[in-house]
Coordinates of C-alpha atoms and ligand atoms in Angstrom, one line a residue:
M1 CA -192.3 -24.3 55.6
C2 CA -192.4 -25.4 51.8
G3 CA -195.2 -25.0 49.7
I4 CA -196.6 -26.4 46.8
V5 CA -198.9 -25.8 44.2
G6 CA -199.9 -27.8 40.8
Y7 CA -202.3 -27.1 38.0
I8 CA -203.9 -29.1 34.9
G9 CA -206.7 -27.4 32.6
K10 CA -206.9 -25.4 29.9
R11 CA -205.0 -22.7 30.7
Q12 CA -201.6 -22.4 31.0
A13 CA -200.3 -23.5 33.6
A14 CA -197.0 -21.9 34.9
P15 CA -198.3 -18.1 35.3
I16 CA -200.5 -20.2 37.9
L17 CA -198.5 -22.0 39.2
L18 CA -195.8 -18.8 40.1
D19 CA -199.4 -17.1 41.4
G20 CA -200.0 -19.6 43.6
L21 CA -196.4 -19.8 44.8
D22 CA -196.7 -16.2 45.6
K23 CA -199.8 -16.8 48.1
L24 CA -197.7 -19.5 49.9
E25 CA -195.1 -16.7 50.0
Y26 CA -195.4 -16.6 53.9
R27 CA -195.0 -19.8 54.7
G28 CA -191.2 -19.2 54.7
Y29 CA -188.7 -20.7 51.6
D30 CA -185.0 -20.0 50.0
S31 CA -185.6 -21.8 46.9
A32 CA -188.5 -22.2 43.9
G33 CA -188.5 -24.4 41.1
L34 CA -191.5 -25.4 38.7
A35 CA -192.2 -28.4 36.3
V36 CA -194.3 -28.2 33.6
F37 CA -195.2 -30.8 30.7
D38 CA -194.9 -29.2 27.4
G39 CA -196.8 -31.6 25.2
T40 CA -193.0 -33.9 24.4
R41 CA -191.6 -33.7 27.7
I42 CA -191.6 -32.4 31.1
N43 CA -189.4 -29.1 31.6
I44 CA -188.3 -27.8 35.1
V45 CA -186.9 -24.5 35.9
K46 CA -185.4 -23.7 39.8
T47 CA -183.5 -22.0 41.4
A48 CA -182.2 -20.9 44.8
G49 CA -183.5 -17.5 46.7
R50 CA -186.5 -15.5 46.3
L51 CA -189.7 -16.5 43.7
K52 CA -188.5 -13.2 42.0
A53 CA -186.0 -15.2 40.5
L54 CA -187.7 -18.1 39.4
E55 CA -190.3 -15.4 37.6
E56 CA -187.3 -13.6 36.1
L57 CA -186.1 -17.3 35.3
T58 CA -189.1 -17.8 33.1
H59 CA -190.1 -14.7 31.9
D60 CA -192.9 -14.8 34.4
G61 CA -193.8 -18.4 33.4
Q62 CA -193.7 -17.9 29.0
T63 CA -190.7 -19.8 29.0
V64 CA -191.8 -23.0 30.6
P65 CA -195.5 -23.8 28.1
G66 CA -197.7 -26.3 28.6
T67 CA -201.2 -26.4 30.6
S68 CA -199.9 -29.1 33.4
G69 CA -197.7 -28.6 36.5
I70 CA -196.0 -28.7 39.7
G71 CA -194.4 -25.2 41.9
H72 CA -192.7 -25.4 45.2
T73 CA -191.1 -23.1 47.2
R74 CA -188.7 -24.7 49.8
W75 CA -187.8 -24.5 53.1
A76 CA -184.3 -25.9 53.5
T77 CA -184.2 -29.2 55.7
H78 CA -181.7 -31.4 53.7
G79 CA -179.1 -29.8 51.8
Q80 CA -178.3 -26.3 51.8
P81 CA -180.8 -23.9 49.6
T82 CA -179.4 -24.5 46.2
D83 CA -180.6 -24.7 42.9
I84 CA -180.1 -28.4 42.6
N85 CA -181.6 -29.0 46.2
A86 CA -184.6 -27.1 45.3
H87 CA -187.7 -28.8 43.5
P88 CA -189.1 -30.3 41.5
H89 CA -186.8 -33.4 41.3
F90 CA -186.6 -36.0 38.5
N91 CA -186.4 -39.7 37.9
K92 CA -183.4 -40.9 36.2
D93 CA -185.2 -40.4 32.9
E94 CA -187.0 -37.6 33.5
T95 CA -190.5 -39.0 33.4
I96 CA -191.4 -38.6 36.4
A97 CA -191.1 -35.2 38.4
V98 CA -192.0 -34.6 42.3
V99 CA -192.4 -31.9 44.5
H100 CA -192.5 -32.8 48.7
N101 CA -193.6 -30.6 51.5
G102 CA -192.3 -32.8 54.6
I103 CA -189.6 -34.8 55.6
I104 CA -188.8 -38.8 54.8
E105 CA -187.5 -40.1 57.8
N106 CA -185.9 -43.1 56.4
Y107 CA -184.4 -41.5 53.3
R108 CA -181.2 -43.0 54.0
K109 CA -182.3 -47.0 53.6
I110 CA -184.3 -46.6 50.5
K111 CA -181.1 -44.4 49.4
E112 CA -179.0 -47.0 50.2
K113 CA -181.3 -49.7 48.6
L114 CA -182.1 -47.5 45.3
V115 CA -178.4 -46.8 44.9
R116 CA -177.5 -50.7 45.2
K117 CA -180.0 -51.1 42.4
G118 CA -178.0 -48.3 40.1
Y119 CA -179.8 -44.7 40.8
E120 CA -177.8 -41.9 41.1
F121 CA -178.9 -38.7 42.8
R122 CA -178.4 -35.5 42.3
S123 CA -179.5 -33.6 45.4
E124 CA -178.6 -33.8 49.1
T125 CA -182.5 -33.9 49.6
D126 CA -184.7 -36.7 50.9
T127 CA -187.5 -35.8 48.4
E128 CA -185.5 -37.1 45.7
V129 CA -185.8 -40.5 46.8
L130 CA -189.5 -40.3 46.3
A131 CA -188.9 -39.4 42.6
H132 CA -186.5 -42.8 42.2
L133 CA -188.6 -44.7 44.6
T134 CA -191.4 -43.9 41.8
D135 CA -189.8 -45.0 39.1
Y136 CA -188.7 -48.1 40.7
Y137 CA -192.4 -48.9 41.6
Y138 CA -193.6 -47.5 38.2
K139 CA -194.7 -50.1 35.8
G140 CA -196.7 -47.7 34.0
N141 CA -199.8 -47.5 36.4
P142 CA -199.2 -44.1 38.4
L143 CA -201.6 -44.7 41.2
E144 CA -200.0 -48.5 42.0
A145 CA -196.7 -46.9 41.8
I146 CA -197.3 -44.0 44.1
T147 CA -199.2 -46.2 46.7
K148 CA -196.5 -48.7 46.9
V149 CA -194.4 -45.4 47.6
M150 CA -196.8 -44.6 50.8
H151 CA -196.1 -48.2 51.8
R152 CA -192.7 -47.9 51.9
V153 CA -191.9 -44.2 53.3
E154 CA -192.1 -43.0 56.6
G155 CA -192.6 -39.4 57.5
S156 CA -194.8 -36.4 56.4
Y157 CA -195.3 -35.9 52.7
A158 CA -197.7 -33.6 50.5
L159 CA -196.8 -34.6 46.9
G160 CA -197.4 -33.2 43.6
I161 CA -196.4 -35.9 41.3
L162 CA -196.5 -35.8 37.0
F163 CA -195.6 -38.6 35.1
S164 CA -195.0 -37.8 31.4
D165 CA -196.8 -40.5 29.8
H166 CA -200.0 -39.6 31.4
P167 CA -200.0 -36.0 30.5
D168 CA -203.7 -35.5 31.1
T169 CA -203.1 -36.4 34.8
L170 CA -201.6 -34.6 38.1
Y171 CA -201.7 -36.9 41.1
A172 CA -201.4 -35.3 44.6
V173 CA -201.0 -37.4 47.6
R174 CA -200.7 -36.4 51.5
K175 CA -199.6 -37.5 55.0
D176 CA -198.9 -34.7 57.7
S177 CA -198.5 -32.4 55.8
P178 CA -201.3 -30.2 54.6
L179 CA -202.9 -30.4 50.9
V180 CA -205.9 -28.8 49.5
V181 CA -207.6 -29.4 45.8
G182 CA -210.5 -27.4 44.2
Q183 CA -211.7 -27.5 40.7
N184 CA -213.5 -25.0 38.6
D185 CA -214.4 -24.9 34.8
E186 CA -210.9 -24.2 33.3
G187 CA -209.1 -27.0 35.5
C188 CA -207.9 -28.8 38.6
F189 CA -205.8 -27.2 41.2
I190 CA -203.6 -28.7 44.4
A191 CA -202.2 -26.4 47.0
S192 CA -200.3 -26.1 50.4
D193 CA -202.8 -24.0 51.7
V194 CA -206.3 -22.0 50.5
P195 CA -205.2 -18.8 49.6
A196 CA -203.1 -20.5 46.5
I197 CA -206.3 -21.2 45.0
L198 CA -208.8 -19.0 46.7
K199 CA -209.1 -16.9 43.2
Y200 CA -210.1 -19.7 41.3
T201 CA -212.4 -21.8 43.6
R202 CA -214.1 -21.3 46.9
D203 CA -214.7 -24.9 47.0
V204 CA -212.2 -26.8 48.6
Y205 CA -211.3 -30.6 49.2
F206 CA -209.2 -31.2 52.3
I207 CA -207.2 -34.2 51.5
E208 CA -207.1 -36.7 54.4
N209 CA -204.1 -38.6 55.6
Q210 CA -202.7 -41.5 53.2
E211 CA -205.0 -40.3 50.9
V212 CA -204.2 -39.9 46.8
V213 CA -206.0 -37.6 44.4
M214 CA -206.2 -37.9 40.8
L215 CA -206.6 -34.3 38.8
K216 CA -207.6 -34.3 35.3
E217 CA -208.8 -31.1 33.4
D218 CA -212.2 -31.4 34.4
R219 CA -212.2 -33.9 37.5
L220 CA -211.2 -35.0 41.0
T221 CA -211.1 -38.7 41.8
F222 CA -209.7 -39.3 45.4
Y223 CA -208.5 -42.8 46.4
N224 CA -207.8 -44.5 49.9
V225 CA -203.6 -46.3 49.9
D226 CA -205.4 -49.4 48.7
E227 CA -206.2 -47.9 45.1
E228 CA -209.9 -47.9 46.2
E229 CA -212.3 -44.9 45.5
I230 CA -213.7 -42.7 48.3
P231 CA -215.8 -40.2 48.4
K232 CA -215.4 -36.3 49.6
E233 CA -216.8 -33.7 50.5
S234 CA -215.9 -30.2 49.6
T235 CA -215.6 -27.2 52.3
H236 CA -216.6 -23.5 51.0
I237 CA -214.5 -20.7 52.4
D238 CA -216.4 -17.8 53.1
W239 CA -213.1 -15.5 53.7
D240 CA -212.2 -13.3 50.9
V241 CA -209.0 -12.7 48.7
E242 CA -209.0 -9.2 50.4
A243 CA -208.2 -11.1 53.6
V244 CA -205.0 -12.5 52.3
Q245 CA -204.2 -9.1 50.4
K246 CA -202.1 -5.8 52.6
G247 CA -205.3 -3.5 52.8
G248 CA -202.9 -0.3 51.9
Y249 CA -200.8 -1.6 54.9
E250 CA -196.9 -1.4 54.4
H251 CA -197.0 -5.1 55.8
F252 CA -199.2 -7.9 56.6
M253 CA -198.4 -7.7 60.4
M254 CA -199.5 -4.2 61.2
K255 CA -202.3 -4.9 58.8
E256 CA -202.9 -7.6 61.3
M257 CA -202.2 -5.9 64.5
H258 CA -205.0 -3.2 63.2
E259 CA -207.5 -6.4 63.1
Q260 CA -207.1 -7.5 66.6
P261 CA -210.1 -5.5 67.6
K262 CA -212.2 -7.1 65.3
A263 CA -210.8 -10.4 65.7
V264 CA -211.3 -10.4 69.2
R265 CA -214.7 -9.4 69.0
E266 CA -215.7 -11.8 66.5
T267 CA -214.2 -14.5 69.0
Y268 CA -216.0 -13.6 71.9
E269 CA -219.4 -13.0 69.9
K270 CA -219.4 -16.5 68.3
H271 CA -219.5 -18.2 72.3
L272 CA -221.8 -15.4 73.8
C273 CA -225.7 -16.0 74.3
G274 CA -226.9 -12.3 75.7
D275 CA -225.5 -12.6 79.3
R276 CA -224.1 -16.2 78.7
I277 CA -221.1 -18.1 77.4
V278 CA -221.9 -20.7 75.2
L279 CA -219.3 -23.5 74.2
D280 CA -221.4 -26.0 73.0
E281 CA -218.4 -27.6 71.0
L282 CA -216.3 -28.7 74.3
K283 CA -218.8 -31.5 74.6
L284 CA -218.3 -31.7 78.6
S285 CA -221.1 -32.2 80.5
E286 CA -221.2 -29.4 83.8
E287 CA -220.4 -32.8 85.8
E288 CA -217.4 -33.5 83.8
I289 CA -216.0 -29.7 84.4
R290 CA -216.6 -29.8 88.0
D291 CA -215.0 -33.4 88.2
L292 CA -212.0 -32.2 86.2
K293 CA -208.5 -32.4 88.5
R294 CA -206.2 -31.2 86.1
I295 CA -206.0 -29.9 82.2
H296 CA -202.8 -29.8 80.1
I297 CA -202.5 -27.3 77.6
V298 CA -199.8 -28.1 74.4
A299 CA -198.3 -25.6 71.7
C300 CA -195.7 -24.5 70.3
G301 CA -194.1 -20.5 69.9
T302 CA -196.4 -17.8 70.3
A303 CA -199.4 -20.4 70.8
Y304 CA -197.6 -21.5 73.8
H305 CA -197.1 -18.0 75.4
A306 CA -201.2 -18.0 75.1
G307 CA -201.5 -21.1 76.8
V308 CA -199.0 -20.1 80.1
A309 CA -201.2 -17.0 80.3
A310 CA -204.2 -19.2 80.5
K311 CA -202.6 -21.4 83.0
Y312 CA -202.4 -18.2 85.5
I313 CA -205.7 -17.5 85.0
I314 CA -207.5 -20.5 84.7
E315 CA -205.7 -21.9 87.9
R316 CA -206.5 -18.5 89.6
M317 CA -210.1 -18.3 88.5
A318 CA -211.6 -21.6 87.8
R319 CA -209.0 -23.4 90.7
L320 CA -207.8 -26.1 88.4
R321 CA -204.8 -27.1 88.1
V322 CA -203.1 -26.4 84.8
E323 CA -199.9 -28.1 83.1
V324 CA -198.6 -26.0 79.8
D325 CA -195.9 -27.7 77.3
M326 CA -194.4 -26.8 74.6
A327 CA -195.5 -29.9 72.2
S328 CA -192.0 -30.5 70.8
E329 CA -191.1 -31.7 74.6
F330 CA -194.2 -32.8 75.6
R331 CA -194.7 -35.7 72.6
Y332 CA -191.2 -37.4 73.9
R333 CA -191.6 -36.9 77.6
N334 CA -194.8 -39.9 77.7
P335 CA -196.5 -37.5 80.1
I336 CA -199.0 -38.8 82.9
I337 CA -202.2 -38.3 81.2
E338 CA -205.3 -39.9 82.8
K339 CA -208.3 -41.4 80.9
G340 CA -210.6 -38.7 80.5
E341 CA -208.7 -35.8 81.4
L342 CA -208.9 -32.3 79.2
V343 CA -206.0 -31.7 76.8
I344 CA -206.4 -28.1 75.2
V345 CA -203.9 -27.9 72.2
I346 CA -203.7 -24.2 70.2
S347 CA -202.6 -23.7 67.0
Q348 CA -203.0 -20.7 64.7
S349 CA -202.1 -22.7 61.4
G350 CA -203.6 -25.9 62.8
E351 CA -200.6 -27.8 61.0
T352 CA -198.0 -27.4 63.2
A353 CA -196.3 -31.0 63.4
D354 CA -195.5 -31.2 67.5
T355 CA -198.9 -29.9 68.1
L356 CA -200.6 -32.3 65.9
Q357 CA -198.4 -35.2 67.1
A358 CA -199.1 -34.1 70.6
L359 CA -202.6 -34.3 69.9
R360 CA -202.4 -37.5 68.6
N361 CA -200.5 -39.2 71.5
S362 CA -202.6 -37.3 73.8
R363 CA -206.1 -39.3 72.3
E364 CA -204.4 -42.5 72.7
K365 CA -203.7 -41.8 75.9
G366 CA -207.8 -41.7 76.5
A367 CA -207.9 -37.8 76.6
T368 CA -210.4 -35.6 75.2
V369 CA -208.8 -33.2 73.0
L370 CA -210.3 -29.8 72.5
A371 CA -208.5 -27.7 70.0
I372 CA -208.4 -24.4 69.8
V373 CA -207.5 -22.9 66.0
N374 CA -207.4 -20.6 63.4
V375 CA -207.7 -22.1 60.1
V376 CA -210.7 -24.0 59.5
G377 CA -210.4 -27.6 58.4
S378 CA -207.0 -27.8 58.8
S379 CA -205.2 -31.0 60.5
I380 CA -205.6 -30.4 64.0
A381 CA -209.3 -29.1 63.8
R382 CA -210.1 -32.3 62.0
E383 CA -208.4 -34.6 64.4
A384 CA -209.6 -33.1 67.8
D385 CA -212.5 -34.5 69.5
S386 CA -214.1 -30.9 69.5
V387 CA -212.5 -27.2 68.3
M388 CA -213.0 -23.8 69.2
Y389 CA -212.4 -21.6 66.7
T390 CA -210.6 -18.2 66.9
W391 CA -212.1 -15.7 64.2
A392 CA -209.2 -13.8 63.3
G393 CA -209.1 -14.5 60.0
P394 CA -206.2 -15.5 57.5
E395 CA -203.0 -14.4 59.6
I396 CA -200.4 -14.5 56.8
A397 CA -197.3 -12.5 58.6
V398 CA -195.1 -15.2 60.0
A399 CA -195.3 -13.2 63.6
S400 CA -198.2 -14.2 64.7
T401 CA -200.2 -11.2 66.5
K402 CA -203.8 -11.5 65.7
A403 CA -204.1 -15.4 66.3
Y404 CA -202.7 -15.0 69.7
S405 CA -205.1 -12.5 70.8
A406 CA -207.8 -14.2 69.6
Q407 CA -206.3 -17.2 71.4
L408 CA -206.0 -15.2 74.6
I409 CA -210.1 -14.6 74.3
A410 CA -210.9 -18.2 73.9
L411 CA -209.1 -19.2 76.9
Y412 CA -210.7 -16.0 78.3
L413 CA -213.7 -17.8 77.7
I414 CA -213.1 -21.4 78.6
A415 CA -211.5 -20.2 82.2
M416 CA -215.0 -18.2 82.7
Y417 CA -217.1 -21.2 81.6
F418 CA -215.3 -23.6 84.0
S419 CA -215.4 -20.9 87.2
D420 CA -219.1 -20.4 87.0
I421 CA -219.7 -23.9 86.6
R422 CA -217.2 -25.4 89.1
G423 CA -218.8 -22.2 91.3
T424 CA -215.2 -20.4 91.7
I425 CA -216.7 -17.0 91.0
D426 CA -220.2 -15.6 91.7
G427 CA -222.8 -14.4 89.1
K428 CA -221.6 -10.4 89.8
E429 CA -217.8 -11.6 88.8
Y430 CA -218.8 -13.0 85.8
Q431 CA -220.9 -10.7 84.3
Q432 CA -218.2 -8.0 85.3
L433 CA -215.5 -10.1 83.4
L434 CA -218.4 -10.2 80.6
R435 CA -218.6 -6.1 80.6
D436 CA -214.3 -6.0 80.8
L437 CA -214.3 -8.6 77.6
K438 CA -216.7 -6.5 75.7
K439 CA -214.2 -3.2 76.6
L440 CA -211.4 -4.9 75.0
P441 CA -211.6 -4.3 71.4
E442 CA -211.9 -0.3 71.9
Q443 CA -209.1 -0.5 74.2
I444 CA -207.0 -2.6 71.3
E445 CA -207.9 0.3 69.3
M446 CA -206.9 3.0 71.7
L447 CA -203.5 1.7 72.0
L448 CA -203.1 1.2 68.5
S449 CA -203.6 4.7 67.6
N450 CA -200.5 5.5 69.9
K451 CA -198.2 3.4 67.9
E452 CA -196.5 6.8 66.4
R453 CA -195.0 6.9 70.0
I454 CA -193.6 3.5 70.5
Q455 CA -191.7 4.0 67.0
R456 CA -190.3 6.9 68.4
F457 CA -188.9 4.9 71.4
A458 CA -188.6 1.8 68.9
N459 CA -186.0 4.1 66.4
R460 CA -183.9 4.4 69.4
Y461 CA -183.0 0.6 70.0
L462 CA -182.2 -0.5 66.3
A463 CA -178.3 -1.0 67.6
A464 CA -179.0 -2.9 70.9
K465 CA -177.1 -5.3 71.7
S466 CA -179.8 -7.2 74.1
I467 CA -183.2 -6.7 75.2
F468 CA -184.4 -8.0 78.5
F469 CA -188.0 -8.2 79.3
I470 CA -189.2 -9.2 83.1
G471 CA -192.3 -9.5 84.8
R472 CA -193.9 -11.7 87.4
G473 CA -197.3 -14.1 86.9
L474 CA -199.1 -13.4 83.8
D475 CA -196.6 -10.3 83.1
Y476 CA -194.0 -13.3 82.8
S477 CA -196.1 -14.7 80.2
L478 CA -196.4 -11.4 78.6
S479 CA -192.6 -11.3 78.4
M480 CA -192.2 -14.1 76.9
E481 CA -194.5 -13.7 73.6
G482 CA -192.9 -10.0 73.7
S483 CA -189.3 -11.1 73.8
L484 CA -190.3 -14.0 71.1
K485 CA -191.7 -11.2 68.5
L486 CA -188.8 -9.3 69.2
K487 CA -185.9 -11.7 68.4
E488 CA -188.2 -13.2 65.6
I489 CA -188.2 -10.2 63.6
S490 CA -185.8 -7.6 64.4
Y491 CA -182.9 -10.7 64.9
L492 CA -182.2 -8.6 68.2
H493 CA -181.5 -10.9 70.6
S494 CA -183.7 -10.9 73.8
E495 CA -184.7 -12.9 76.5
A496 CA -187.9 -13.1 79.1
Y497 CA -187.3 -13.6 82.7
A498 CA -189.5 -14.2 85.6
A499 CA -188.4 -10.7 87.6
G500 CA -188.0 -12.7 90.5
E501 CA -185.5 -14.8 88.9
L502 CA -183.4 -12.2 87.8
K503 CA -181.1 -12.1 91.2
H504 CA -180.0 -15.9 90.4
G505 CA -178.2 -15.4 87.6
P506 CA -179.5 -13.1 84.8
I507 CA -178.5 -9.9 86.4
S508 CA -175.1 -10.3 85.8
L509 CA -176.0 -9.1 82.0
I510 CA -177.1 -5.7 82.8
E511 CA -174.8 -3.2 81.8
E512 CA -175.2 0.4 81.2
G513 CA -177.7 1.7 78.8
T514 CA -179.2 -2.2 78.8
L515 CA -182.9 -1.6 77.7
V516 CA -185.0 -3.3 80.1
M517 CA -189.0 -3.8 79.1
A518 CA -190.7 -4.4 82.7
A519 CA -194.1 -5.5 82.5
L520 CA -196.5 -4.5 85.8
T521 CA -199.8 -4.8 85.1
Q522 CA -200.8 -7.1 88.4
E523 CA -201.6 -5.3 91.3
D524 CA -200.7 -7.8 94.0
L525 CA -197.2 -7.9 92.4
Y526 CA -196.6 -4.7 91.5
A527 CA -194.4 -3.6 94.3
K528 CA -192.7 -6.6 93.8
T529 CA -191.9 -5.7 90.3
V530 CA -191.0 -2.3 91.4
S531 CA -187.6 -3.6 93.5
N532 CA -187.0 -5.5 90.8
I533 CA -186.6 -2.3 88.5
V534 CA -185.0 -0.6 91.1
E535 CA -182.3 -3.5 91.1
V536 CA -181.8 -3.0 87.0
K537 CA -181.7 0.4 87.1
S538 CA -179.1 0.4 89.8
R539 CA -177.1 -1.7 87.5
G540 CA -177.1 0.8 84.5
A541 CA -180.1 -0.4 83.0
F542 CA -182.7 1.7 80.9
V543 CA -186.3 1.0 81.9
L544 CA -189.2 1.2 80.0
A545 CA -192.1 0.2 82.2
L546 CA -195.2 -1.1 81.0
T547 CA -198.3 -0.6 83.5
N548 CA -201.8 0.3 83.9
A549 CA -203.5 3.7 83.9
G550 CA -203.5 5.1 87.2
H551 CA -199.8 4.5 88.7
P552 CA -198.1 7.9 87.6
D553 CA -195.8 6.8 90.5
I554 CA -193.8 4.6 88.5
E555 CA -192.4 7.6 86.7
K556 CA -190.1 7.9 89.2
V557 CA -188.8 4.5 88.8
A558 CA -188.7 3.6 85.1
D559 CA -186.9 6.1 82.3
Y560 CA -190.1 5.4 79.9
V561 CA -193.8 4.5 80.8
I562 CA -196.2 3.3 78.5
Y563 CA -200.1 2.9 80.6
I564 CA -202.6 0.4 79.5
P565 CA -206.1 1.3 79.6
L566 CA -208.0 -0.1 83.0
T567 CA -209.2 -3.7 82.6
N568 CA -209.6 -6.9 85.6
R569 CA -206.4 -8.6 86.4
Y570 CA -206.7 -11.5 84.5
F571 CA -207.1 -9.7 80.7
T572 CA -204.0 -7.2 80.9
N573 CA -202.0 -9.4 78.3
S574 CA -204.9 -8.8 75.6
L575 CA -203.6 -4.9 75.7
A576 CA -200.1 -5.0 77.1
I577 CA -199.1 -7.2 74.2
I578 CA -199.7 -4.3 71.9
P579 CA -197.2 -2.5 72.4
L580 CA -194.6 -5.2 72.7
H581 CA -195.7 -6.2 69.1
L582 CA -195.6 -2.8 67.8
F583 CA -192.4 -2.4 69.7
A584 CA -191.0 -5.4 67.7
Y585 CA -192.5 -4.1 64.3
Y586 CA -191.0 -0.9 64.4
V587 CA -187.2 -2.4 65.4
S588 CA -187.7 -4.7 62.6
V589 CA -189.0 -1.9 60.0
G590 CA -186.4 0.3 60.9
K591 CA -183.3 -2.5 60.6
G592 CA -184.9 -2.8 57.0
N593 CA -185.4 -6.4 57.7
D594 CA -188.0 -8.4 55.5
V595 CA -190.9 -7.8 58.9
D596 CA -193.6 -10.4 57.1
K597 CA -190.7 -13.1 56.1
P598 CA -188.2 -13.0 58.8
R599 CA -185.0 -15.4 57.8
N600 CA -184.9 -18.9 58.7
L601 CA -188.5 -18.7 59.4
A602 CA -191.9 -20.4 58.1
K603 CA -195.5 -19.5 59.1
S604 CA -196.8 -23.2 59.0
V605 CA -194.2 -25.8 61.0
T606 CA -195.1 -29.0 59.2
V607 CA -191.9 -30.8 60.1
E608 CA -190.6 -31.3 63.7
Ligands
AGP1 C1 -195.2 -16.5 66.2 O1 -194.6 -15.4 66.0 C2 -194.2 -17.8 65.6 N1 -194.3 -17.3 64.3 C3 -194.3 -18.9 66.2 O2 -194.2 -19.1 67.2 C4 -195.8 -20.0 66.0 O3 -196.7 -19.4 67.0 C5 -195.5 -21.0 66.3 O4 -194.8 -22.0 65.3 C6 -196.9 -21.8 66.1 O5 -197.4 -22.1 65.1 P1 -199.4 -22.3 65.5 O6 -200.0 -21.6 66.0 O7 -199.4 -22.5 63.8 O8 -199.3 -23.9 65.7

């Protein structure tokens, strides 16, 4: 979603803003702009389209001189992606400039009031009300005007604000949209995410809800919504700038797929002590784990698919009931949650608006919330009762791959830990599962080394009309993820079906040559899915089967076969997903799509 950056200091602002926006490109956007104070007035340059257009318009920032400024990449919500709707937005006298990430829910009401007061609006955005409302409240004290705006608006926002009559100061505010701040010898910085300022400082401040930060060339001051100064501790970022660069790969997605063995290994190693799983962050006693009646898992997109896999695993292994919800559904269905129940929210970014709200709703109902999160210090990590980090490192490609792999590992660990305590697996099985877990990185490596075979296969399907993914049990959860990844980056229509559901409707969609990707990694369901393959084949489908090594018989039924190395019944998604993600990647590349930044999508979905 939208990205914001800001700088005030000794250096020229525009090149720093453009560089920061470049680092936030992964978030997804359709227009970009910046506002810089030139010593006399604030100048805004903005344009629809990619950042490159803004760089060309400003000659890489040279035509917008000045040492304080704000920049923005916009992902359109209110109004088309046009030059006018792009941020920053001015007040009427062009003395206040605002960039915004989030949604102002009561903007219509505020706009009507401002129009009655004589304010004229240039754009269709909700953001413009913020510029005019700040102007309305502004009587010479920026902090006072900003906090009045905060009391008046509803919704989510991270803002960067410049006042031309306070040229030595830059303001930033946050509620429910991410914002980080940093400082070095040459100035102070704001950004929606750490990569935008990492090359200037490794010590960042995560701004909390309803906090304001005042940035001067040489200092940061933090305030609450009552204009009282508040203390704030910095967080040291210990991952490298290289982690957010492509490192020789053509796309971040391919780089991140190759980082999966490491992401998997680091995630389990952080939770192993000898041959025992240690989950200190859980904050549940053994007795509480034994007494659990039910777990809720809530997430969006790919993280939700990891949750669906966990339902199959935890229910079977720990004999514990699991309900899985998409966060956007969960938050509005007033779910029945008993006091003391465990809710697990899963999120790579830790900023997904629906997941964050689901977390808050669950806590209000008295649940204990455990967050499985990749981004350290993110909103979800900060607001949950406890956090289990996935150690995948920064994920830049919009299509999530290594985060999914790491989420699966975190969920396997929870399943094994609970099962051990609840006595549903014995010591021998526990140790075998641990041995299998430790084999996964190497097995993933092996699958990745066969990527050319998937590429050749994918190239045949660049013009496909529709592709189906089928499977039963865990293979159904895998199919959902394979299908999402394909639609997301290849723009091909695809659906995932529980194989047993085909006869209840979807089989009518199968015609001569339709590609069906059938997953058969669950031995007890193997014969059932073979029957479904026979059914679609007899209606003309071309079937790719994804199954465990040691099933050569499948070659008599399917047209093309990919084998995954042997593991136990619970960990198959970690292996079988590799060819499916590779398939989506190669179809996308073959079609000439922007693999890392697919159309209409954002990496971090900070609005609902
Ligand atoms: C994954 O490929 C998608 N881009 C998307 O479904 C993503 O998983 C979803 O938006 C949830 O994001 P989160 O993990 O950051 O909460």
